[in-house]
Short mmCIF file of C-alpha atoms in Angstrom, two decimals:
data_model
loop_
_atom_site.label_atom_id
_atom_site.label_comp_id
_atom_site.label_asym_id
_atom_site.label_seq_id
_atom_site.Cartn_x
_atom_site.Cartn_y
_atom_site.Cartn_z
CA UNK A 1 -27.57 42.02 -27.51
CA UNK A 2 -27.22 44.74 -24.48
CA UNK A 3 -26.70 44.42 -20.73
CA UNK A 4 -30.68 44.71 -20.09
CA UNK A 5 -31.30 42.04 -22.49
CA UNK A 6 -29.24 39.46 -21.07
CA UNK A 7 -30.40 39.42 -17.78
CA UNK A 8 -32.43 36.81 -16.34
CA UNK A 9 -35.45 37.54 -14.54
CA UNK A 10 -34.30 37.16 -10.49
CA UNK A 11 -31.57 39.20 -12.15
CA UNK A 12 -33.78 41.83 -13.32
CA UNK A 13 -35.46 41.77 -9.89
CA UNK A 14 -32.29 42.48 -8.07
CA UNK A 15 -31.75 45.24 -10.17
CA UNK A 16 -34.91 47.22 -9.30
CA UNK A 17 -34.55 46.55 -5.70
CA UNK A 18 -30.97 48.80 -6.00
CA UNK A 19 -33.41 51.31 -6.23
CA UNK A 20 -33.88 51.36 -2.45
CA UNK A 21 -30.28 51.62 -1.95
CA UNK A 22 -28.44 55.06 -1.53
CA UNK A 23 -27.02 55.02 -4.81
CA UNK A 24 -24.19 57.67 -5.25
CA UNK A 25 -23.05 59.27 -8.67
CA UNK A 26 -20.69 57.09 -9.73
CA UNK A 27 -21.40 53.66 -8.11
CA UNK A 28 -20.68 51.25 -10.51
CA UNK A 29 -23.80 48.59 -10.90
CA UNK A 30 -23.10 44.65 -11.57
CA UNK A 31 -25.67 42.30 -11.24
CA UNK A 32 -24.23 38.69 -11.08
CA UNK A 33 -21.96 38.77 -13.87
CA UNK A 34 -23.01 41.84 -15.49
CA UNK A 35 -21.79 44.99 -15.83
CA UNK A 36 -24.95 47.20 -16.17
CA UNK A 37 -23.52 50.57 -15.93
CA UNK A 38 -22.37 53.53 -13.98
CA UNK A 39 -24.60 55.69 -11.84
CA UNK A 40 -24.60 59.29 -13.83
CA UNK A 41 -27.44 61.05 -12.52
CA UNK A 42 -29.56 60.66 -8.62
CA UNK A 43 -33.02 62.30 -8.92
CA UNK A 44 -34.37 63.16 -5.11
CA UNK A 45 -37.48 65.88 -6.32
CA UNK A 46 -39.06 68.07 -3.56
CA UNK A 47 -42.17 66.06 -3.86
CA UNK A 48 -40.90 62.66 -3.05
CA UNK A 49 -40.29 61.22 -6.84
CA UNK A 50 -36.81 59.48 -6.49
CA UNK A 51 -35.20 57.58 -9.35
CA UNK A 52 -31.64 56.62 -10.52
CA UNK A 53 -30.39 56.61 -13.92
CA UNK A 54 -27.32 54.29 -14.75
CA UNK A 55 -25.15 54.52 -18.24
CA UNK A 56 -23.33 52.40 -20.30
CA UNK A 57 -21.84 53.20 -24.38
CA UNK A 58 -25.24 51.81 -25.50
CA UNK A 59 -27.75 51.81 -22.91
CA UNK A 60 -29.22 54.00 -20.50
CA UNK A 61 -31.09 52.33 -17.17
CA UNK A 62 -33.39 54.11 -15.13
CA UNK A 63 -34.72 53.01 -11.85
CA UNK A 64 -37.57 54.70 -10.47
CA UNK A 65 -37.94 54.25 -6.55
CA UNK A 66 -40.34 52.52 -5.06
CA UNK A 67 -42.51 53.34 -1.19
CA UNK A 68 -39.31 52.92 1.00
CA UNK A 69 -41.78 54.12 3.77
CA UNK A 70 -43.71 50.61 3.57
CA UNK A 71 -40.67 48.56 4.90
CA UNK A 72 -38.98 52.22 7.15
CA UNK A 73 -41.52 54.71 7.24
CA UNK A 74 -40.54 58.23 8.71
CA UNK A 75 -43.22 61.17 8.79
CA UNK A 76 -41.49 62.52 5.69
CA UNK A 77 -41.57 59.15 3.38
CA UNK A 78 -45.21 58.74 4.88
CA UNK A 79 -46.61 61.78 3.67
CA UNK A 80 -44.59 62.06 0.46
CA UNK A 81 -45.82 58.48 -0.82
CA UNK A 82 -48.54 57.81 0.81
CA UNK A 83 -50.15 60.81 2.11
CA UNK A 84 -49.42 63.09 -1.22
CA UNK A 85 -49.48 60.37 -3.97
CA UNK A 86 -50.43 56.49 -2.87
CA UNK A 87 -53.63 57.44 -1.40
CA UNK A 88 -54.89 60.09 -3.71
CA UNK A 89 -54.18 57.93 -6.35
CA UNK A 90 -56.38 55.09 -4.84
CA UNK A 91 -59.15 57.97 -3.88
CA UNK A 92 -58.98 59.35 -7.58
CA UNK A 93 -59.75 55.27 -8.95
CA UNK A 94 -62.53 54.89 -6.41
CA UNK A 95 -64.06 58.34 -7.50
CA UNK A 96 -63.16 58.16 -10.98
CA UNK A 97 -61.85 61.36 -11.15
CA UNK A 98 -58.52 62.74 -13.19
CA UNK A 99 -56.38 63.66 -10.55
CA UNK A 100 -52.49 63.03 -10.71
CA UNK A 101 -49.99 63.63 -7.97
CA UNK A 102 -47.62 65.70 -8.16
CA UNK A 103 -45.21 62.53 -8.13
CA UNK A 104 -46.51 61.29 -11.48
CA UNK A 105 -46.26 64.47 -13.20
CA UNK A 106 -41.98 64.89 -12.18
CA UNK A 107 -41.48 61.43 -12.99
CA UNK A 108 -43.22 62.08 -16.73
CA UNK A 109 -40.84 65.49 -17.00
CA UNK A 110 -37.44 63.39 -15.67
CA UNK A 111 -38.09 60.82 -17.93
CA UNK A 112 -38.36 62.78 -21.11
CA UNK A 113 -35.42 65.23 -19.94
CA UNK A 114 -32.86 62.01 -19.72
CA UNK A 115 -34.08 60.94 -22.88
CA UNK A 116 -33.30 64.13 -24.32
CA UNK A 117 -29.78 64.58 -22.53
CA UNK A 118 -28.95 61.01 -23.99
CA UNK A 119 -29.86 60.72 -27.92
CA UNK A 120 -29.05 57.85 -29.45
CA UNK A 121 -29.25 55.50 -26.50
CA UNK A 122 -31.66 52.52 -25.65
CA UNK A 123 -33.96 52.83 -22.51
CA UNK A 124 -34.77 50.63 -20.25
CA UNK A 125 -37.46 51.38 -17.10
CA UNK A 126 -37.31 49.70 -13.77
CA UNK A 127 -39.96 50.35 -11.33
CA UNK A 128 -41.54 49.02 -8.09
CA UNK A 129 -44.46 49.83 -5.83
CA UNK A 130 -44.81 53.54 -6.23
CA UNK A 131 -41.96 53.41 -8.52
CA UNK A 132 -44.11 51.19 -11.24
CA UNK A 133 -46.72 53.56 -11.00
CA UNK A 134 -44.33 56.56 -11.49
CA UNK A 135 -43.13 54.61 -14.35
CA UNK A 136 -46.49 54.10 -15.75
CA UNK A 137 -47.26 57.50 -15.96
CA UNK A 138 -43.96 58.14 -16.98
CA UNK A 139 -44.21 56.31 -19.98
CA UNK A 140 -47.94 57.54 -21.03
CA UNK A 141 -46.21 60.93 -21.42
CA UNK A 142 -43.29 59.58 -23.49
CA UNK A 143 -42.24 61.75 -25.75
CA UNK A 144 -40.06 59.60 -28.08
CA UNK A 145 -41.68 55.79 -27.08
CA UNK A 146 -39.99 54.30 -29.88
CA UNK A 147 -36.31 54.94 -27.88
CA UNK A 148 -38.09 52.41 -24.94
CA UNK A 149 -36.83 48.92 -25.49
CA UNK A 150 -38.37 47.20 -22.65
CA UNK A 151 -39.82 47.84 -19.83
CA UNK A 152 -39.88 46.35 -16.40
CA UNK A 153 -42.93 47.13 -13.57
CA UNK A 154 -43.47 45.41 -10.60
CA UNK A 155 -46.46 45.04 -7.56
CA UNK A 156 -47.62 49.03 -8.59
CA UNK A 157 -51.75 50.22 -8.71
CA UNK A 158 -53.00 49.59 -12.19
CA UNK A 159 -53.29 53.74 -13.69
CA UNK A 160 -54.95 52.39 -16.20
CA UNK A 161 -58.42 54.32 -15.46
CA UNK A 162 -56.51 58.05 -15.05
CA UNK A 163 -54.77 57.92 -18.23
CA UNK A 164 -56.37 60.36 -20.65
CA UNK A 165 -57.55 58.18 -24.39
CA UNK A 166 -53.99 60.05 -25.67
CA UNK A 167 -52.07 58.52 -23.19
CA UNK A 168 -53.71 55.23 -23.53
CA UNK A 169 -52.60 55.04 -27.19
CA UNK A 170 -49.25 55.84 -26.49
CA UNK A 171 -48.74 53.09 -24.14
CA UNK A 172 -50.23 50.83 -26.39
CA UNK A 173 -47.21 51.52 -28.76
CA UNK A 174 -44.80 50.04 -26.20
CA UNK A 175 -47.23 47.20 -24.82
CA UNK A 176 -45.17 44.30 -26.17
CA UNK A 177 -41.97 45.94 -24.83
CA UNK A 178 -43.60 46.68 -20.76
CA UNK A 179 -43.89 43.92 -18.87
CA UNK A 180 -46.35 44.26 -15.62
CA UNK A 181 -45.66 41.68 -12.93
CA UNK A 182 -49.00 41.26 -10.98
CA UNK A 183 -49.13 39.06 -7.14
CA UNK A 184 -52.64 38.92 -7.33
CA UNK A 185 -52.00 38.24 -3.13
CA UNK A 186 -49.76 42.18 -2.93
CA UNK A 187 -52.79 44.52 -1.52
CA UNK A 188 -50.69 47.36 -4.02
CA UNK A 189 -51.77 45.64 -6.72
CA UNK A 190 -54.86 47.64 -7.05
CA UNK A 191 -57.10 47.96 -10.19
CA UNK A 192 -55.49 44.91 -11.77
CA UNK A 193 -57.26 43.56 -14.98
CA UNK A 194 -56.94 40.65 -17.44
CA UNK A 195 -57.10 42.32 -21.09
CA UNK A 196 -55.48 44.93 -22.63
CA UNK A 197 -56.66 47.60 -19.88
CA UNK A 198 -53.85 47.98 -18.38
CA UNK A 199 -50.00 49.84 -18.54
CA UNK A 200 -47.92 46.85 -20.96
CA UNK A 201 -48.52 43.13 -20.86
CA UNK A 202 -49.84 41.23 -17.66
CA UNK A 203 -46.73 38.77 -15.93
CA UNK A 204 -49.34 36.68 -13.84
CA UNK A 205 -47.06 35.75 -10.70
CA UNK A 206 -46.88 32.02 -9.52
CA UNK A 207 -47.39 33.13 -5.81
CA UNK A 208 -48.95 31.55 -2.61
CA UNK A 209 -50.25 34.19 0.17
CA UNK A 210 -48.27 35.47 3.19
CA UNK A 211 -47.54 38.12 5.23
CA UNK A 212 -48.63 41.66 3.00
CA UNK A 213 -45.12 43.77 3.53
CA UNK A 214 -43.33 40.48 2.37
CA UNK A 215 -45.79 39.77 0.07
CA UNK A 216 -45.13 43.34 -1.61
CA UNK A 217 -41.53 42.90 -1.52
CA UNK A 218 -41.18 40.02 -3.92
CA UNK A 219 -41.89 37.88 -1.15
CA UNK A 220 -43.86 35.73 -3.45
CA UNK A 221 -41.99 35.10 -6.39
CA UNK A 222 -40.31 31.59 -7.28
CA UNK A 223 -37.51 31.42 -10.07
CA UNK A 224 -36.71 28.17 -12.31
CA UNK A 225 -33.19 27.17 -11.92
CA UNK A 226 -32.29 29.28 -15.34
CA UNK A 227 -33.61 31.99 -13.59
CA UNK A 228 -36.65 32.85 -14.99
CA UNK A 229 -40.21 34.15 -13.36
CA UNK A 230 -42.15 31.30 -12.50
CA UNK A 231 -45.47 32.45 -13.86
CA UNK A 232 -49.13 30.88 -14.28
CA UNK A 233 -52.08 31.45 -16.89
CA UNK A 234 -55.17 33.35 -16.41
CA UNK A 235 -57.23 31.34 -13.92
CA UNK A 236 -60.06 31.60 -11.80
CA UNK A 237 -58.61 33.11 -8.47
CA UNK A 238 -56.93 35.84 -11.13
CA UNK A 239 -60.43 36.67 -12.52
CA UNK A 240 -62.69 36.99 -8.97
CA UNK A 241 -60.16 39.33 -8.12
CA UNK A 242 -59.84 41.29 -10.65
CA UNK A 243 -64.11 41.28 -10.72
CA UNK A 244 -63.29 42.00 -7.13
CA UNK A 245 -61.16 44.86 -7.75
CA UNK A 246 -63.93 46.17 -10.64
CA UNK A 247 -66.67 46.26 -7.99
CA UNK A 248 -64.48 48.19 -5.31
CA UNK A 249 -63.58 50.95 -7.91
CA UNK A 250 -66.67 51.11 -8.87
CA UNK A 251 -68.09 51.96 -5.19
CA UNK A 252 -68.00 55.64 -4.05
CA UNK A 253 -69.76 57.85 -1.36
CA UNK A 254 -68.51 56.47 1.87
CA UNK A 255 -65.45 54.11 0.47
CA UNK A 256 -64.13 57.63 -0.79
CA UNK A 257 -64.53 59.37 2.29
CA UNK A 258 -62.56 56.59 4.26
CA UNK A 259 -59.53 57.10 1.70
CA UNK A 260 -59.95 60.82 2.56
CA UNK A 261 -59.75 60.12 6.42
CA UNK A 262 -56.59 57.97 6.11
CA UNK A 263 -54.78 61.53 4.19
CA UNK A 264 -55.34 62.86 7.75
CA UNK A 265 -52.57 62.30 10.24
CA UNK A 266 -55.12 63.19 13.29
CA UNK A 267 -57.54 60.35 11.73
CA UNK A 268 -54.93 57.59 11.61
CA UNK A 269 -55.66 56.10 15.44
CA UNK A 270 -59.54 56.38 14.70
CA UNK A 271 -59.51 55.16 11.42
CA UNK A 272 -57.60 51.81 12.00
CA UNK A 273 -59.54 50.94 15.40
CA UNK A 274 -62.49 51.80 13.96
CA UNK A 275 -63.54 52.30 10.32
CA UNK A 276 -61.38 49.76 9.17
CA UNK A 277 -62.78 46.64 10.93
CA UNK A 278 -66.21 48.31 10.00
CA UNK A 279 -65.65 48.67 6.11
CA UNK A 280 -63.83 44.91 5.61
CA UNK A 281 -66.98 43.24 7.65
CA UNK A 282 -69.79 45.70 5.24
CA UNK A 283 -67.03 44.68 2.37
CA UNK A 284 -65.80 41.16 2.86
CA UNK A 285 -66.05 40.37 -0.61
CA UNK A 286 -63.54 43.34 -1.67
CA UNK A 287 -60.73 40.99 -0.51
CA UNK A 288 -58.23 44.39 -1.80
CA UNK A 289 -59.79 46.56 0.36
CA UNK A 290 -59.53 44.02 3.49
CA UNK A 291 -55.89 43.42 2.16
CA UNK A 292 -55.46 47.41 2.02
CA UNK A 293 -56.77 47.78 5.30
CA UNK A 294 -54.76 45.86 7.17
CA UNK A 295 -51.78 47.12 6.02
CA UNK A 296 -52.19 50.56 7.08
CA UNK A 297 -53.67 48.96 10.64
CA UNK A 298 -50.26 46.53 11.14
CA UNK A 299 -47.81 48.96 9.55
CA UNK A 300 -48.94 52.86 9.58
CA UNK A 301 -50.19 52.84 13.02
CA UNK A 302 -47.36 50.84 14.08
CA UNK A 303 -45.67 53.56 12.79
CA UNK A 304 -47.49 56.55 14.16
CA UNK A 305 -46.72 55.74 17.41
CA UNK A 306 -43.34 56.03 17.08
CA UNK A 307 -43.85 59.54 15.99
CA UNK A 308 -45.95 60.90 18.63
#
């Protein structure tokens, strides 16, 4: 059994969040008593896409960053994942229209390049946030899926309605082997879905609401003593929101124009004093969009300030 195999789920959790550390070629990784690897190659592309890949004899770990700029936001990690790739995504769902970020497309090429610099090894994909979306995409465009032995997204927008039929197929190979861990309460969690429609298999989180940054940072998540996931079944509050989510995506016209606004730096102030409280009270039952909303208004603006 390999390194990735053994690891309990807070384990595996602990692993993905190294992906927000500055990881240096050659930092050696050990989670609890593990050994997972050594850092061999630190992927920082000019349009934002970060990931980390981490080698042992038999196994190969990659770690896809997540949005570092929800927690420490500069103008730089603003408009790389959120500007250029967060919020186009979202726009793209709500419009129904194929159009990936350039993010998507670098994380699809560094994926199958390290799977072609390491033959022979086992793969295993970490991903948060942005990261799980990156990921997502990433392995749609696999070119060798059968190398993938598992899989491992967290709190990232559901893709599931940009992939192309081709792509769909292919990660429908590797569904038993992805597992997508889904706080129904994380506002990221956009597009969510409770069939097969979606990048690998559904991990319904056990969660309680609370404060959305935390709530997007694992903040949520409760672990059995073994250290396992503590996870529930398909229940009601999972299925009104993911009708909820259905009805927002399919809205477009105005709701697309307001994702358009927030891509505009000059449209930031305006948009969170005004359209905002405007769309959640026409919206209240798109409790995503209200969740959304109030991120940007708490955090971004928060932000913006600082800037200017």
């Amino acid at each position: 059994m390999g390194i990735n195999e053994q690891l309990t789920d807070r384990e595996r959790v602990e692993l993905t969040k190294k992906s927000y550390e500055h990881l240096q070629l050659g930092d050696s990784i050990t989670i609890g008593q593990y050994h997972v690897g050594v850092v061999c190659r630190v992927e920082h592309a000019k349009d934002g896409m970060s990931a980390f890949v981490i080698s042992n004899p038999s196994e190969i770990t990659i770690l896809f960053k997540g949005s570092y700029g929800i927690k420490k936001g500069t103008p730089q990690t603003w408009r790389d994942e959120w500007f250029k790739t967060n919020i186009p995504i979202l726009r793209a769902m709500l419009s129904n229209e194929r159009r990936i970020p350039s993010q998507l497309k670098t994380a699809s090429k560094f994926l199958n390049h390290v799977i072609s610099q390491f033959r022979g090894r086992r793969f295993y994909i970490y991903g948060h946030s942005l990261g799980s979306i990156n990921a997502q995409f990433a392995l749609a465009n696999c070119s060798h899926p059968e190398v993938i032995a598992a899989a491992y997204l967290y709190e990232g927008t559901n893709i599931w309605l940009l992939l192309t039929p081709k792509e769909r197929r292919r990660v429908a190979q590797m569904r038993e082997r992805i597992f997508n861990y889904v706080d129904i309460y994380d506002p990221v969690t956009l597009g969510i879905t409770e069939t097969h429609h979606m990048v690998g298999k559904l991990c319904y989180v056990d969660s309680e609401p609370m404060q959305p940054i935390k709530q997007h940072m694992w903040g949520g998540y409760q672990f059995n003593p073994d250290g396992s996931l503590k996870l529930r079944k398909i229940d009601q509050a999972f299925l009104a929101e993911s009708r909820s989510e259905h009805k927002l995506l399919s809205r477009s016209g105005e709701l697309t124009d307001f994702i358009e606004k927030i891509s505009s730096s000059d449209e930031i102030k305006k948009m969170a004093t005004e359209k905002i409280d405007e769309l959640t009270k026409r919206y209240p039952d798109h409790k995503s969009l209200v969740k959304l909303a109030e991120l940007f208004k708490n955090e971004l603006l928060k932000d913006e300030d600082k800037w200017n």
